[in-house]
Amino acid sequence: MISMTSIPRSIRRAMTLTRRAFLGTMAAVPVAPFRGAAPRFYGAPPVDAHALRSRIEALSIFGRPAGGTFADGVSRVAYSDADVGGRRYVIGLMKAAGLSPTIDPAGNIFGRRAGTDASLPLILFGSHIDSVPDGGNFDGDLGSLAALGVIEACDRAGVRTRHPLEMVVWAHEEGVAFGRGLAGSRIVAGDLKPGDIDQEWNGLKRADGIRKIGGDPARIGDARRPKGSWHAYLELHIEQGGALERAGVPVGVVEGIVSIDRYEATIAGFANHAGTTPMNERQDALLAASHLTIAVREIVTRDAGRQVGTVGRLDVKPNAANVIPGEVSLTIELRDLSTAKLRALAEEIRARAARIAAATKTTIAMRLSSENPPALATPAVQEAIERASTALGLQSMRMPSGAGHDAQMMAQLGPMGMIFVPSVGGISHSPKELTRWEDCANGANVLLGALLTLDRL
Ligand SMILES: [Zn+2]
């Protein structure tokens, strides 16, 4: 989410030191998952924090840069050899825990633990283990390995849930391969278009990639699950932003994954000689684009709230030093949990664009080019997460997710909730991504508590 190049070098160096020092000192220190006495949820002991940590460290070997350490992050892009190795490692852990892992035609890994009432739907929980290139060791890995830890904790105490429990490791979550994100969960949610698995990326056919990770492209449609397939879906994930750390709160209760509206704005001016055209006669499309960029910021920040707006792409024509820019196209991306709020912001931006056009003697056309509806977390699931946090003596706060997650696909099929734990410095999709081991363990225990709470509903 954050480009490291935008962070001053001095701070980057300080973060590196902090992280290395942190990892170095933690090596000898026992993990303390609880701030108070370890509570038990309906007889379940806490998730094994030591095992969780050692597995996150072991998984990081698959995709680690040559000669590197845990602190150097991971490149485990979906369908790569590293991805296959990491998946094999996790499948081995699942088997050792007594599960019989299955791989669906899309390549998603599932492991089921029976409940006492076979007529009840599953409680599904998990995350992903693929990464971006030069990514971190916590994005997805934490939620996947914590899911296994939760099942083991139930086994250790002989806890029988009413609903069957199912852990999942989603295939191909990051939008690196084939430019497609949430690919495995998307197929399960039924979002699969003809030709999708015929795509090619870096010389790899998607169908071959799916085969490589144990899926079956010939039966890809069978991966789809109907609405109501489960009682609830839960995902533990690192925040990937800095809100929890800033607030000093260890647990985030996700209210939903934000809606994303993208607008394509095309500004037409008049390309002319930069030396001979007087300033008052110019129709400078880039000048208009600059005003528009500032207007987006002003309009988005005028009211309190967590809405964000970005002009992140700009194409200037002819883009030459001695020519007044004649045409600019740019994207305006708006994100918030409320679609209505996004549309109201866009209307204000549109009105302001008309005034900017008049003042700069240009024309500005704005077109909605893509829209992603929000995926709202289910209130009962949010409450279960809050109750579990409170029982553990952990403060929690509600927050939106500005990043996409497999959970948004699962929201299309049934009740969904997500647990966030703090990202140090708000950094993610970087080798410097870091979540304290204590926060990892806390998140795993909140996951356990929340799903046992949901089991009683
Ligand atoms: Zn992730």
XYZ file of N, CA and C and ligand atoms in Angstrom, residues 128 139-140 173-174 237 405, ligand 1:
22
model
N -4.504 -16.205 2.819
C -3.752 -16.650 1.640
C -2.272 -16.702 1.976
N 1.487 -10.669 5.577
C 0.307 -10.469 4.737
C -0.215 -11.827 4.261
N -1.334 -12.269 4.828
C -1.928 -13.555 4.446
C -1.391 -14.715 5.247
N -4.206 -14.660 -4.179
C -4.947 -13.502 -3.668
C -4.424 -12.186 -4.234
N -3.104 -12.067 -4.277
C -2.511 -10.797 -4.714
C -2.710 -10.622 -6.225
N -6.119 -10.732 9.550
C -5.164 -10.168 8.598
C -4.441 -9.004 9.259
N -9.601 -7.784 0.103
C -9.308 -9.068 0.743
C -10.264 -10.130 0.217
Zn -3.349 -10.210 2.174
